[in-house]
mmCIF file of C-alpha atoms and ligand atoms in Angstrom:
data_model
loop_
_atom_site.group_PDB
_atom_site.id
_atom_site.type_symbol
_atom_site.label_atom_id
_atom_site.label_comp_id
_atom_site.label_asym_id
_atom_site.label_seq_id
_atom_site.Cartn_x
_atom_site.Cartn_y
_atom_site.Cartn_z
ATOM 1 C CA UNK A 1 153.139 150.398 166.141
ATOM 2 C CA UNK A 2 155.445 151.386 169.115
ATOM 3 C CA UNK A 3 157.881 148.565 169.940
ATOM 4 C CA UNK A 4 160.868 148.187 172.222
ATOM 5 C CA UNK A 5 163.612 146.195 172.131
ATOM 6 C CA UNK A 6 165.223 144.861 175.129
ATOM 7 C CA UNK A 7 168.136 143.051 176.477
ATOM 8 C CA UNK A 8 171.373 142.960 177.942
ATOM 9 C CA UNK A 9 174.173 144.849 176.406
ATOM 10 C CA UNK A 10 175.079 142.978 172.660
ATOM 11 C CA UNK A 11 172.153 140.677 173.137
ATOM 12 C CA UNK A 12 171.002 141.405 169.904
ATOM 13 C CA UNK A 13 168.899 144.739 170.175
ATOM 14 C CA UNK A 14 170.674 146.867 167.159
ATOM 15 C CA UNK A 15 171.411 143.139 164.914
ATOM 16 C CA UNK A 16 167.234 142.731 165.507
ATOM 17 C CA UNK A 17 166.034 146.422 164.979
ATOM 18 C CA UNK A 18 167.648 146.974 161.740
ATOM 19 C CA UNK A 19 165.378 144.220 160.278
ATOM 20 C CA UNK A 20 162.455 144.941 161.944
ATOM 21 C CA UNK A 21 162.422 148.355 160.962
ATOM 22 C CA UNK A 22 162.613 147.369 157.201
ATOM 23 C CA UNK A 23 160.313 144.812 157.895
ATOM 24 C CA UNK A 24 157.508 147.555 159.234
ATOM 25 C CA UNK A 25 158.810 150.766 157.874
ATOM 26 C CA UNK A 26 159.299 152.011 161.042
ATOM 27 C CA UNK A 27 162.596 153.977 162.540
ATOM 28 C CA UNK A 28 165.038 152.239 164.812
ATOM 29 C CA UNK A 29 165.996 155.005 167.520
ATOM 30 C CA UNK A 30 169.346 153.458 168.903
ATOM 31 C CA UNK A 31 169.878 155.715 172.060
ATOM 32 C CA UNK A 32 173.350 154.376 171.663
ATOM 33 C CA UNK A 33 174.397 155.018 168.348
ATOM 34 C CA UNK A 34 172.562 158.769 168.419
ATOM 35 C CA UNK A 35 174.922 158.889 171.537
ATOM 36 C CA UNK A 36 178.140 158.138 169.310
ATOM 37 C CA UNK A 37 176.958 160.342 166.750
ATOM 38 C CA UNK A 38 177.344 163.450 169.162
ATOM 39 C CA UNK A 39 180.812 161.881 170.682
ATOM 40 C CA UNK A 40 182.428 161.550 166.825
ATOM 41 C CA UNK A 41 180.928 165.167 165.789
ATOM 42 C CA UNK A 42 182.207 166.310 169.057
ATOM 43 C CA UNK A 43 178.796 168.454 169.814
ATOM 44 C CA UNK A 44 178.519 169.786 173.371
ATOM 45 C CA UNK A 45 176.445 166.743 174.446
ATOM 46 C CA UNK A 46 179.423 164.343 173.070
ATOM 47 C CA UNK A 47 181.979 165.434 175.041
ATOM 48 C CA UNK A 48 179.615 165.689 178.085
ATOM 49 C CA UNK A 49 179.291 161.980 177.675
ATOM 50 C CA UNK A 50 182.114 160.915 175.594
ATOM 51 C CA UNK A 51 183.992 159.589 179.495
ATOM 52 C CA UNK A 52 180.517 158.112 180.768
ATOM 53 C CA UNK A 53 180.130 155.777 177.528
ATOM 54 C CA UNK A 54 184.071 154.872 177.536
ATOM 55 C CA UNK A 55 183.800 153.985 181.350
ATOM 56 C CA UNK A 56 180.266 151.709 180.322
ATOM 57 C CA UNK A 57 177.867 153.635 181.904
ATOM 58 C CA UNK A 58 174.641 154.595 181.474
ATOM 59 C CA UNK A 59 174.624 158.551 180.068
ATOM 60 C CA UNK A 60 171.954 161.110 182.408
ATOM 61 C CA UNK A 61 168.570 160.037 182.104
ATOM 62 C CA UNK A 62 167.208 163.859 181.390
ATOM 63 C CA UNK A 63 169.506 163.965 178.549
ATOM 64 C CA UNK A 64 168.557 161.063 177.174
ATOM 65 C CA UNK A 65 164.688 161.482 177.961
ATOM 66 C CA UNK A 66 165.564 164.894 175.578
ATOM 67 C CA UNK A 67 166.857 163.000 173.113
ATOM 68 C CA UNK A 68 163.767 160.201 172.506
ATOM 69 C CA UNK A 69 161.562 163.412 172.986
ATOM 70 C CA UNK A 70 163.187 165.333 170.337
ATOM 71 C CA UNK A 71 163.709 162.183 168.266
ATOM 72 C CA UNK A 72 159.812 160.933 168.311
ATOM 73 C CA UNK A 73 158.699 164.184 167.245
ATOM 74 C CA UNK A 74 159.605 163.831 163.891
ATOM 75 C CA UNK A 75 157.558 163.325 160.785
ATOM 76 C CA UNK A 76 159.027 159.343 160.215
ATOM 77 C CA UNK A 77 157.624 158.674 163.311
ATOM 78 C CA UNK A 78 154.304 159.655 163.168
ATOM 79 C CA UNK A 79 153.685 155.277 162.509
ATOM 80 C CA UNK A 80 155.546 154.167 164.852
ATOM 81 C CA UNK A 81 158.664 153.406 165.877
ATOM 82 C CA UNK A 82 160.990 151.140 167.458
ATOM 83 C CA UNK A 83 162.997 151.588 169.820
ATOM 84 C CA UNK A 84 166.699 150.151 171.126
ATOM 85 C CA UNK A 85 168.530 150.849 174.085
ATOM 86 C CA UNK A 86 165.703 153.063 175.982
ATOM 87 C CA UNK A 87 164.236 153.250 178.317
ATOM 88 C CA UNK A 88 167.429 151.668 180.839
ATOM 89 C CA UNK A 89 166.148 153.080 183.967
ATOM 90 C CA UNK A 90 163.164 152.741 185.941
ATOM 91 C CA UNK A 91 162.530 156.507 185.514
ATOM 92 C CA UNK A 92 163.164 156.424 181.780
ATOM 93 C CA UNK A 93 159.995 154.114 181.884
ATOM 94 C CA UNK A 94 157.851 156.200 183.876
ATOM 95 C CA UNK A 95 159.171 159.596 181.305
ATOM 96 C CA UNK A 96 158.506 157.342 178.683
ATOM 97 C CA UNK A 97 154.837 157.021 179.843
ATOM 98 C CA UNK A 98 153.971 160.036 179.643
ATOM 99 C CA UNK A 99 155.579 160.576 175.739
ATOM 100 C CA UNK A 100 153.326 157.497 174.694
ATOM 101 C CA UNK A 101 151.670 153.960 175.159
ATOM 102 C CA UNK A 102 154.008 151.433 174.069
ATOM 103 C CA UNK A 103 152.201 147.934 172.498
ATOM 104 C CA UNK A 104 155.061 145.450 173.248
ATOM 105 C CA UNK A 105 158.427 145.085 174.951
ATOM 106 C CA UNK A 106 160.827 142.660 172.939
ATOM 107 C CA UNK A 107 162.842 141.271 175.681
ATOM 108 C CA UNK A 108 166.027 139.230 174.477
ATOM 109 C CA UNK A 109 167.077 136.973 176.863
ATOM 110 C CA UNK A 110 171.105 135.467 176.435
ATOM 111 C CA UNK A 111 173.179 134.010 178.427
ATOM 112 C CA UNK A 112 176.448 136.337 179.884
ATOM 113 C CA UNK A 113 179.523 134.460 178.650
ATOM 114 C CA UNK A 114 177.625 134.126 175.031
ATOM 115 C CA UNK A 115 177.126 138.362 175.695
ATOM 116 C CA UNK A 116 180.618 138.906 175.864
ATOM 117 C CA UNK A 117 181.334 137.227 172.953
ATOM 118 C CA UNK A 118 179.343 138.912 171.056
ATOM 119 C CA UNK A 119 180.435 142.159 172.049
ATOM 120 C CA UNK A 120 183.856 141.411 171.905
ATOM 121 C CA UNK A 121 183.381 139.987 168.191
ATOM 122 C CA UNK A 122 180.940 142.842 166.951
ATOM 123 C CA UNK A 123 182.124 145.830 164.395
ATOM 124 C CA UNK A 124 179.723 148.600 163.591
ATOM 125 C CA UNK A 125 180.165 150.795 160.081
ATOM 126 C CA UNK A 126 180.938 154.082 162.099
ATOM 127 C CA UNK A 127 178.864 156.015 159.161
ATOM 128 C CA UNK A 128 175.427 154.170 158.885
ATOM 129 C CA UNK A 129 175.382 151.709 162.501
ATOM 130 C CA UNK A 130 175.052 148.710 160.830
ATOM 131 C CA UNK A 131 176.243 146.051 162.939
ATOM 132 C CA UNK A 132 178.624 143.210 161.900
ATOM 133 C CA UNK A 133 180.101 139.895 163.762
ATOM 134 C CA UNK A 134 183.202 139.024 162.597
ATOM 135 C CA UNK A 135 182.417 135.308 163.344
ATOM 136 C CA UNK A 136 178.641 135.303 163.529
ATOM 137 C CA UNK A 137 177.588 137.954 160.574
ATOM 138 C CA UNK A 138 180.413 138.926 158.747
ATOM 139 C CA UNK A 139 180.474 141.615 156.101
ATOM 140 C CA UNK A 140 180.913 139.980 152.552
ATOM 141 C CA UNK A 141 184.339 142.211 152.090
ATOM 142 C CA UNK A 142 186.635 142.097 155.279
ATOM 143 C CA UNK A 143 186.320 144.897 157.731
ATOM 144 C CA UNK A 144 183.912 146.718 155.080
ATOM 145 C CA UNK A 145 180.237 148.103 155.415
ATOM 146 C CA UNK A 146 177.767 146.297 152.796
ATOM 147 C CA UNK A 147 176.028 148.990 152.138
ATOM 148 C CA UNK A 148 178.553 151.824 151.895
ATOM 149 C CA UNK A 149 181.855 150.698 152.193
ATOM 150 C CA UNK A 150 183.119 152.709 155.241
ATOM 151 C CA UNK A 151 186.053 150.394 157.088
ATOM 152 C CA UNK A 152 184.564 148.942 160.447
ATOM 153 C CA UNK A 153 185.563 149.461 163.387
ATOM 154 C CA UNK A 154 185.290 148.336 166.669
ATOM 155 C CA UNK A 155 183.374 150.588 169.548
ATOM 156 C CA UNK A 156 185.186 151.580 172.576
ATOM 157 C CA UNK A 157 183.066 149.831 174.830
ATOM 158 C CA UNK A 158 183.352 146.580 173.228
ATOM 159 C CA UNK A 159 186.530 145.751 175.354
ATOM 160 C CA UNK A 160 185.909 142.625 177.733
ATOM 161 C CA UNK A 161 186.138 144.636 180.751
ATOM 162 C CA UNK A 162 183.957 147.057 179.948
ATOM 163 C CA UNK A 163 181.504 144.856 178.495
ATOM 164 C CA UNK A 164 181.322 143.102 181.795
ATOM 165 C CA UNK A 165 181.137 146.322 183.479
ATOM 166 C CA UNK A 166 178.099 147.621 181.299
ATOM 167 C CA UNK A 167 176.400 143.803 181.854
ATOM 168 C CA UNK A 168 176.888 144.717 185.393
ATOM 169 C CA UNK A 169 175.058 148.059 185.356
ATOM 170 C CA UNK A 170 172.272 146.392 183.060
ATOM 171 C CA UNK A 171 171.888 143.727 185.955
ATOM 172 C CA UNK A 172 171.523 146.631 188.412
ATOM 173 C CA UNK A 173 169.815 149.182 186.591
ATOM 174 C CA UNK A 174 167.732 148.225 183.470
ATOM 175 C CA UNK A 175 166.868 144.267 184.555
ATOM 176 C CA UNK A 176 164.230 145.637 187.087
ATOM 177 C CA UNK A 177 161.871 146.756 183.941
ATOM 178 C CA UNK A 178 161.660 143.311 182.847
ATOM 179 C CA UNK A 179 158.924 142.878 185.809
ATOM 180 C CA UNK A 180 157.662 145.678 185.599
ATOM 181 C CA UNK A 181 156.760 145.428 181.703
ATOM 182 C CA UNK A 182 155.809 142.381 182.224
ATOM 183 C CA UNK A 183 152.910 142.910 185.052
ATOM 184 C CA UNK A 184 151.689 145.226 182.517
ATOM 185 C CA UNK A 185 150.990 142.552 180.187
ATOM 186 C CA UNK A 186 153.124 143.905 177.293
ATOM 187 C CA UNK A 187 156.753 141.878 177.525
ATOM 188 C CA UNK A 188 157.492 139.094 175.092
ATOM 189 C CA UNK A 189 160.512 137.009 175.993
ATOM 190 C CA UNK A 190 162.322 135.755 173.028
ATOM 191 C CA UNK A 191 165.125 133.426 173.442
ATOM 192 C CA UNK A 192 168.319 135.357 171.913
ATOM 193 C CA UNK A 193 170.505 132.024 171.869
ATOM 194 C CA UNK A 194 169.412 131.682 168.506
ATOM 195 C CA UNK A 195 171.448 132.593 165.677
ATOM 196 C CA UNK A 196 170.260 135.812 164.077
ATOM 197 C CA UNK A 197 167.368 134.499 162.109
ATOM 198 C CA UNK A 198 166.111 132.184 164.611
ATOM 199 C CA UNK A 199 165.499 135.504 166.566
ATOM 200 C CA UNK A 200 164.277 137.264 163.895
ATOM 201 C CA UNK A 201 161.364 135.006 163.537
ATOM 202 C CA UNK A 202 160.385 134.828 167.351
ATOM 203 C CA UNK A 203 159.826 138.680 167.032
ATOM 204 C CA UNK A 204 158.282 138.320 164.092
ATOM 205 C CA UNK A 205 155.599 136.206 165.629
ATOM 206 C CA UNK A 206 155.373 137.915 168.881
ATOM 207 C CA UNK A 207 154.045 141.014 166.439
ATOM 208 C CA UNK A 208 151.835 139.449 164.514
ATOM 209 C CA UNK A 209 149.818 138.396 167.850
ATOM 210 C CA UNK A 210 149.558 141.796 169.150
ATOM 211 C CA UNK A 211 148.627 142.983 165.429
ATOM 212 C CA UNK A 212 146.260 140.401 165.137
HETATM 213 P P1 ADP B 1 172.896 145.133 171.096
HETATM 214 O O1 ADP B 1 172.278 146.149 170.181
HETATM 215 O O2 ADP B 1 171.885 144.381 171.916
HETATM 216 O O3 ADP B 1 174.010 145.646 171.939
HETATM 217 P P2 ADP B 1 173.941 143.948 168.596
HETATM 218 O O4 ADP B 1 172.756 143.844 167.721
HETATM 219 O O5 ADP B 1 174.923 145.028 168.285
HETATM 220 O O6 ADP B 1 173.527 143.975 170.155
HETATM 221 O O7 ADP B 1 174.657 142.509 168.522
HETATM 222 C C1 ADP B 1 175.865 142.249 169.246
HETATM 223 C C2 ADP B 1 176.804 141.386 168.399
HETATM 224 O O8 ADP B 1 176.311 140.055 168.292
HETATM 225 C C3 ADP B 1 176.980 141.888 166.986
HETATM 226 O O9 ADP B 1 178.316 141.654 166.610
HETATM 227 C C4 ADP B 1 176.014 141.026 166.165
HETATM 228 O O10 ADP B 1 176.472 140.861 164.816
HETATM 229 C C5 ADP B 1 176.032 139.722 166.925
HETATM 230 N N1 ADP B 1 174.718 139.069 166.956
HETATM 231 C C6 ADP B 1 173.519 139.672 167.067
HETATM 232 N N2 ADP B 1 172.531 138.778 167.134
HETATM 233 C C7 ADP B 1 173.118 137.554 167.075
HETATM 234 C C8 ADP B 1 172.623 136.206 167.091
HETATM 235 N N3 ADP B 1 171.308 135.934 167.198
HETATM 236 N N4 ADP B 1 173.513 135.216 166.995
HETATM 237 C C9 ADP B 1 174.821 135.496 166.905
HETATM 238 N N5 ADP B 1 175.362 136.710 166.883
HETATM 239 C C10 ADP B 1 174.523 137.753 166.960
#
């Protein structure tokens, strides 16, 4: 099975994945956080984008298109896989085409002011990506990861301004593949005003149709 998960910047996407990948036993590939991983271990391809992430934008699609390439080719993925935060561009899609057939498109749908406060609220454990609210899903110990312990933290681009700056490019950019997914008969819409669960559960169904 060969999902994707989309939606606006802190719709959801990463919250959603984590579960669903349990769920099916299939890898999240977080575009994003296998960014971040290169900017904190300072490789060459971190501090190539370390400035484009900070400033909200979207990193080069070749680099990226190497990354899902490299990523997909590995033994977990040989079931499927899920994947968050790619493709953002209309020529991600078409590179993505000719890696694979995707079965369904995820898309999250939230409104922009509820966006920005979930960006602005969300902490991520900086050593495993899990993703925390600190209103809406709190970790059980303050400002701790569940599962290892590592303090939270906040990510760079999680500052109002650049959270409306990264809704902005998603408007310009990554919107357009709504359509286009959807002409192709494989988009879902799943209304991401919910609170986490409610969410979980649309997707949840949405699956089971196309597994059906
Ligand atoms: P994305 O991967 O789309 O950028 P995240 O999964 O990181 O979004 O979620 C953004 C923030 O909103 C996180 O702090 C997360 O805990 C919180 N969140 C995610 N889904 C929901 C929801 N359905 N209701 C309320 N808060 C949510």
């Amino acid at each position: 099975m060969k999902l994707v998960i989309f939606g606006p910047p802190s719709a959801g996407k990463g919250t959603q994945a984590q579960r669903l990948s349990q769920k099916y036993g299939i890898p999240q590939i977080a575009t994003g956080d296998l960014l971040r991983e290169h900017v904190a271990k300072k490789t060459p391809i971190g501090l190539k984008v370390k400035e484009i992430l900070d400033a909200g934008k979207l990193g080069p699609d070749d680099l990226i298109v190497q990354i899902i390439k490299d990523r997909v080719s590995q033994p977990d993925c040989a079931n499927g896989y899920l994947l968050d935060g790619f493709p953002r561009t209309m020529n991600q899609a078409k590179e993505l085409e000719k890696i694979t057939d995707i079965d369904l498109v995820l898309n999250i749908g939230v409104d922009t002011e509820l966006l920005v406060e979930r960006a602005v609220g969300r902490r991520i454990c900086p050593k495993d990506a899990s993703v925390y609210h600190i209103l809406n899903n709190p970790p059980n110990a303050p400002g701790k990861c569940d599962k290892c312990g590592t303090q939270l933290i906040q990510r760079d681009d999680d500052k109002e301004e650049t959270v409306r700056k990264r809704l902005k490019v998603y408007q310009d950019q990554t919107a357009p593949l709504v359509e286009y997914y959807r002409k192709k008969g494989k988009l879902m819409d799943i209304d991401g005003s919910l609170g986490i669960d409610g969410v979980f559960e649309q997707m949840i169904r949405a699956i089971s149709r196309i597994k059906a």
